[in-house]
Amino acid sequence: MAAREPRIREIDELRRLLEPLVLRFNRPDFIADDPISIPHRFTRKQDIEIAGLWTAVLSWGRRKTICDKALQLMEWMDFAPWQFVCNHTEADRKPFSRFVHRTFNGEDANCFLDYFKSYYSGCNSLESLFQEPRASANAQAGGQSDIGNGLVRLRADFEQRVPHAGHALKHLSTPASGSRCKRLLMFLRWMVRRDDAGVDFGIWRSLDPACLLMPLDVHVERSARELGMLRRKQNDWKAVLELSETCRRLDPLDPVRYDFALFGLGLDAIGSAPRPSIVIHRKSRPGK
């Protein structure tokens, strides 16, 4: 027997708990210390995409370090990413060869430059990689959502345009391997979610925010498990789909808004605060 879904009463209790946290963290002053502050330096769609994808790919470790490293890349591109990737010379690329952040190295940085130059020479926006088939919150086949299919296409397109990518492909995770793809799902939240609070951009209008999936980072995962919103033990793509479906029951039109609430609950800064008392109790499968 499969685990039952949360009852309506439990969903209502979760919503009452999480809504104040969404309002607390989904606000402009959240931007300053978050990686999303890097693409917020730009207004041109292509600049936001390039800064956003590169920053998201670098997003592991301390947030200040992530922002500093992404800002360094923007400085090398003269704070005009789209113009730079389309028009740079070999001499312009030299600083990128010495870039290092965790396992992301100079060779990877140059591969990303190659990809951006190839892509934007013939395409106007990365959005097109996610447009066919059109993303739908209800369309899933074999555990793969349309958002997941778009992530697979992004990696395949990168590999096709940059045959020498090698190690750089490691930074473009794919649900085809079961990865939770947390950094790329965060990037998609930035691009797709239409946010009146001014945090997310919502510049990809052809995708429905209802189709977005939750970025499952350590803070979100910890909070979701404490609240009983996530039952699957592995932190993988199936766990992403499970948590996203629960969040979709809370808000069918904007499920990933609860990323802010669950992230906030999991932060060490409020770890000493009283923990929420509600826990969704799910029946186990026989033998579990």
Coordinates of C-alpha atoms in Angstrom, one line a residue:
M1 CA 0.0 0.0 0.0
A2 CA 1.4 3.4 -1.0
A3 CA 1.8 6.1 1.6
R4 CA -1.4 8.2 1.8
E5 CA -1.5 11.9 0.9
P6 CA -1.8 14.4 3.7
R7 CA -5.4 15.0 4.7
I8 CA -7.1 18.3 4.0
R9 CA -7.0 19.3 7.7
E10 CA -3.2 18.6 7.7
I11 CA -2.8 20.7 4.5
D12 CA -4.7 23.6 6.1
E13 CA -2.5 23.4 9.2
L14 CA 0.7 23.3 7.1
R15 CA -0.5 26.3 5.1
R16 CA -1.2 28.3 8.3
L17 CA 2.3 27.4 9.5
L18 CA 4.2 28.2 6.3
E19 CA 2.4 31.3 5.0
P20 CA 3.9 33.7 7.6
L21 CA 7.3 32.3 6.8
V22 CA 6.8 32.9 3.1
L23 CA 6.0 36.5 3.9
R24 CA 9.0 36.7 6.1
F25 CA 11.6 35.5 3.6
N26 CA 10.0 36.3 0.2
R27 CA 10.8 40.0 0.4
P28 CA 13.4 42.3 -1.2
D29 CA 15.7 42.4 1.8
F30 CA 16.2 38.7 1.3
I31 CA 18.1 39.5 -1.9
A32 CA 21.1 41.2 -0.5
D33 CA 22.8 38.2 1.0
D34 CA 21.5 35.6 -1.4
P35 CA 23.1 34.4 -4.8
I36 CA 20.0 35.9 -6.5
S37 CA 21.6 39.3 -5.8
I38 CA 24.0 38.7 -8.8
P39 CA 21.4 38.5 -11.6
H40 CA 19.5 41.3 -9.8
R41 CA 22.3 43.6 -11.0
F42 CA 20.9 43.4 -14.5
T43 CA 17.7 44.3 -16.4
R44 CA 18.3 42.8 -19.9
K45 CA 16.8 39.3 -20.2
Q46 CA 19.9 37.7 -21.6
D47 CA 22.1 39.3 -18.9
I48 CA 19.8 37.9 -16.2
E49 CA 19.9 34.5 -17.7
I50 CA 23.7 34.3 -18.1
A51 CA 24.3 35.7 -14.6
G52 CA 21.6 33.6 -13.1
L53 CA 22.7 30.3 -14.6
W54 CA 26.3 30.8 -13.8
T55 CA 25.5 31.9 -10.3
A56 CA 23.2 29.0 -9.7
V57 CA 25.8 26.5 -11.0
L58 CA 28.3 27.9 -8.5
S59 CA 25.8 27.8 -5.6
W60 CA 27.3 25.5 -3.1
G61 CA 29.2 26.5 0.1
R62 CA 28.9 29.7 2.0
R63 CA 26.5 32.2 0.4
K64 CA 28.9 35.1 0.7
T65 CA 31.6 33.1 -1.1
I66 CA 29.2 32.1 -3.8
C67 CA 28.2 35.8 -4.3
D68 CA 31.9 36.9 -4.3
K69 CA 32.9 34.3 -6.9
A70 CA 29.9 35.0 -9.2
L71 CA 30.6 38.7 -8.9
Q72 CA 34.2 38.1 -10.0
L73 CA 32.9 36.5 -13.2
M74 CA 30.6 39.5 -13.8
E75 CA 33.5 41.9 -13.4
W76 CA 35.5 40.0 -15.9
M77 CA 32.6 40.4 -18.3
D78 CA 32.5 44.1 -17.7
F79 CA 29.0 43.7 -16.1
A80 CA 27.6 43.1 -19.6
P81 CA 27.4 39.3 -19.8
W82 CA 25.4 39.0 -23.0
Q83 CA 27.6 41.4 -25.0
F84 CA 30.7 39.8 -23.6
V85 CA 29.8 36.2 -24.4
C86 CA 28.8 37.2 -28.0
N87 CA 31.8 39.4 -28.7
H88 CA 34.8 38.5 -26.5
T89 CA 38.2 37.7 -27.9
E90 CA 40.7 35.1 -26.8
A91 CA 42.6 37.7 -24.8
D92 CA 39.4 38.5 -22.9
R93 CA 39.1 34.9 -21.8
K94 CA 42.5 34.7 -20.0
P95 CA 41.3 35.7 -16.5
F96 CA 38.7 32.9 -16.7
S97 CA 41.4 30.3 -17.0
R98 CA 42.4 30.9 -13.4
F99 CA 38.9 30.9 -11.9
V100 CA 38.3 28.3 -9.1
H101 CA 35.3 27.7 -6.9
R102 CA 35.1 24.3 -5.2
T103 CA 35.3 21.8 -8.2
F104 CA 34.5 24.5 -10.8
N105 CA 37.8 25.4 -12.4
G106 CA 39.1 27.6 -15.2
E107 CA 38.6 24.9 -17.9
D108 CA 35.0 24.7 -16.8
A109 CA 34.6 28.5 -17.0
N110 CA 35.9 28.5 -20.6
C111 CA 33.5 25.8 -21.5
F112 CA 30.6 27.8 -20.2
L113 CA 31.9 30.8 -22.3
D114 CA 32.0 28.5 -25.3
Y115 CA 28.4 27.4 -24.7
F116 CA 27.0 30.8 -24.1
K117 CA 28.7 32.2 -27.2
S118 CA 27.4 29.3 -29.4
Y119 CA 23.9 29.4 -27.9
Y120 CA 23.3 33.1 -28.1
S121 CA 24.7 33.4 -31.6
G122 CA 21.6 31.7 -32.9
C123 CA 19.0 31.8 -30.0
N124 CA 17.5 34.7 -28.1
S125 CA 16.9 33.1 -24.8
L126 CA 17.6 29.9 -22.8
E127 CA 13.8 29.8 -22.3
S128 CA 13.5 28.0 -25.7
L129 CA 15.1 24.9 -24.2
F130 CA 12.1 24.5 -21.9
Q131 CA 9.3 25.3 -24.4
E132 CA 8.8 22.1 -26.2
P133 CA 6.9 20.2 -25.0
R134 CA 5.2 23.1 -23.1
A135 CA 5.7 22.6 -19.3
S136 CA 2.6 21.4 -17.5
A137 CA 2.1 20.8 -13.8
N138 CA 0.1 17.6 -14.6
A139 CA 2.4 16.1 -17.3
Q140 CA 4.6 13.4 -15.9
A141 CA 5.8 10.2 -17.5
G142 CA 8.0 7.6 -15.9
G143 CA 8.7 9.9 -13.0
Q144 CA 10.0 12.6 -15.3
S145 CA 8.3 16.0 -15.4
D146 CA 8.4 18.4 -18.3
I147 CA 10.7 20.6 -16.2
G148 CA 12.9 17.5 -15.9
N149 CA 12.9 17.0 -19.7
G150 CA 14.0 20.6 -20.1
L151 CA 17.0 20.0 -17.8
V152 CA 17.9 17.0 -19.8
R153 CA 17.7 19.1 -23.0
L154 CA 19.9 21.8 -21.4
R155 CA 22.7 19.3 -20.7
A156 CA 22.4 17.6 -24.1
D157 CA 22.5 21.0 -25.8
F158 CA 25.6 22.0 -23.8
E159 CA 27.3 18.7 -24.7
Q160 CA 26.4 19.1 -28.4
R161 CA 27.7 22.7 -28.6
V162 CA 30.8 22.1 -26.5
P163 CA 32.0 18.6 -27.4
H164 CA 35.1 19.1 -25.3
A165 CA 33.1 20.0 -22.2
G166 CA 34.2 16.9 -20.2
H167 CA 34.4 17.9 -16.6
A168 CA 32.2 21.0 -17.1
L169 CA 29.1 18.7 -17.7
K170 CA 29.4 17.7 -14.0
H171 CA 27.9 21.1 -13.1
L172 CA 24.8 20.5 -15.2
S173 CA 23.0 17.8 -13.2
T174 CA 20.2 15.9 -14.9
P175 CA 17.2 14.0 -13.6
A176 CA 18.1 11.2 -16.0
S177 CA 20.7 10.1 -13.5
G178 CA 18.3 10.6 -10.5
S179 CA 20.0 13.8 -9.4
R180 CA 17.8 16.3 -7.4
C181 CA 19.2 19.1 -9.6
K182 CA 18.8 21.6 -6.8
R183 CA 20.9 24.4 -8.3
L184 CA 19.2 24.2 -11.7
L185 CA 15.7 24.1 -10.1
M186 CA 16.7 27.2 -8.1
F187 CA 17.7 28.9 -11.4
L188 CA 14.3 27.9 -12.9
R189 CA 12.5 29.4 -9.9
W190 CA 14.3 32.6 -10.5
M191 CA 13.5 32.7 -14.2
V192 CA 9.9 31.4 -14.2
R193 CA 8.2 32.4 -10.9
R194 CA 6.2 35.6 -11.1
D195 CA 6.9 37.3 -7.8
D196 CA 5.0 40.5 -6.7
A197 CA 7.6 40.8 -3.9
G198 CA 10.4 41.5 -6.3
V199 CA 12.6 38.5 -5.5
D200 CA 12.2 36.1 -8.4
F201 CA 12.2 37.5 -12.0
G202 CA 9.4 35.7 -13.9
I203 CA 11.0 36.7 -17.2
W204 CA 10.2 33.3 -18.9
R205 CA 6.5 33.9 -19.6
S206 CA 6.0 30.7 -21.7
L207 CA 6.4 28.5 -18.7
D208 CA 3.7 28.1 -16.0
P209 CA 5.0 28.7 -12.4
A210 CA 2.7 25.8 -11.4
C211 CA 5.0 23.4 -13.1
L212 CA 8.1 24.4 -11.1
L213 CA 9.7 21.9 -8.8
M214 CA 11.2 22.4 -5.3
P215 CA 15.0 23.0 -5.1
L216 CA 15.9 20.4 -2.4
D217 CA 18.8 21.8 -0.5
V218 CA 19.8 20.8 3.0
H219 CA 17.7 23.4 4.7
V220 CA 14.5 22.6 2.7
E221 CA 15.1 18.9 3.1
R222 CA 15.5 19.1 6.8
S223 CA 12.4 21.2 7.3
A224 CA 10.3 19.1 4.9
R225 CA 11.2 15.9 6.8
E226 CA 10.4 17.4 10.2
L227 CA 7.0 18.5 9.0
G228 CA 6.3 15.1 7.4
M229 CA 6.1 16.6 3.9
L230 CA 8.8 14.3 2.5
R231 CA 8.8 10.6 3.2
R232 CA 11.3 9.3 0.7
K233 CA 14.6 8.5 2.4
Q234 CA 16.9 9.3 -0.5
N235 CA 17.6 12.9 -1.5
D236 CA 17.0 12.4 -5.2
W237 CA 14.8 13.3 -8.1
K238 CA 11.9 11.2 -6.8
A239 CA 12.1 13.1 -3.5
V240 CA 11.9 16.4 -5.5
L241 CA 8.8 15.2 -7.2
E242 CA 7.2 14.0 -3.9
L243 CA 7.9 17.3 -2.0
S244 CA 6.8 19.4 -5.0
E245 CA 3.5 17.5 -5.2
T246 CA 2.8 18.3 -1.5
C247 CA 3.6 21.9 -2.1
R248 CA 1.3 21.9 -5.1
R249 CA -1.5 20.9 -2.8
L250 CA -0.7 23.9 -0.6
D251 CA -0.7 26.3 -3.6
P252 CA -1.5 24.7 -7.0
L253 CA -0.5 27.9 -8.9
D254 CA 2.7 28.7 -7.1
P255 CA 4.1 25.6 -5.3
V256 CA 7.7 26.7 -5.0
R257 CA 6.8 29.8 -3.0
Y258 CA 7.2 27.4 0.0
D259 CA 10.9 27.2 -0.9
F260 CA 11.3 30.4 1.1
A261 CA 9.4 29.0 4.1
L262 CA 11.2 25.7 4.3
F263 CA 14.6 27.3 3.7
G264 CA 13.9 29.7 6.5
L265 CA 12.8 27.0 8.9
G266 CA 16.0 25.1 8.2
L267 CA 18.4 28.0 8.7
D268 CA 20.7 27.7 11.7
A269 CA 19.9 31.4 12.5
I270 CA 16.4 30.3 13.7
G271 CA 17.3 26.8 14.7
S272 CA 16.9 27.8 18.4
A273 CA 13.3 28.9 17.8
P274 CA 10.5 26.6 18.9
R275 CA 10.0 24.0 16.3
P276 CA 6.5 23.6 14.7
S277 CA 4.3 21.0 16.4
I278 CA 2.5 19.8 13.3
V279 CA 3.8 16.7 11.7
I280 CA 2.0 14.8 8.9
H281 CA 1.7 11.2 9.9
R282 CA 1.8 8.8 6.9
K283 CA 1.1 5.1 6.9
S284 CA 4.0 3.0 6.0
R285 CA 4.1 0.4 3.3
P286 CA 3.8 -3.2 4.6
G287 CA 7.2 -4.4 5.7
K288 CA 8.6 -0.9 6.3

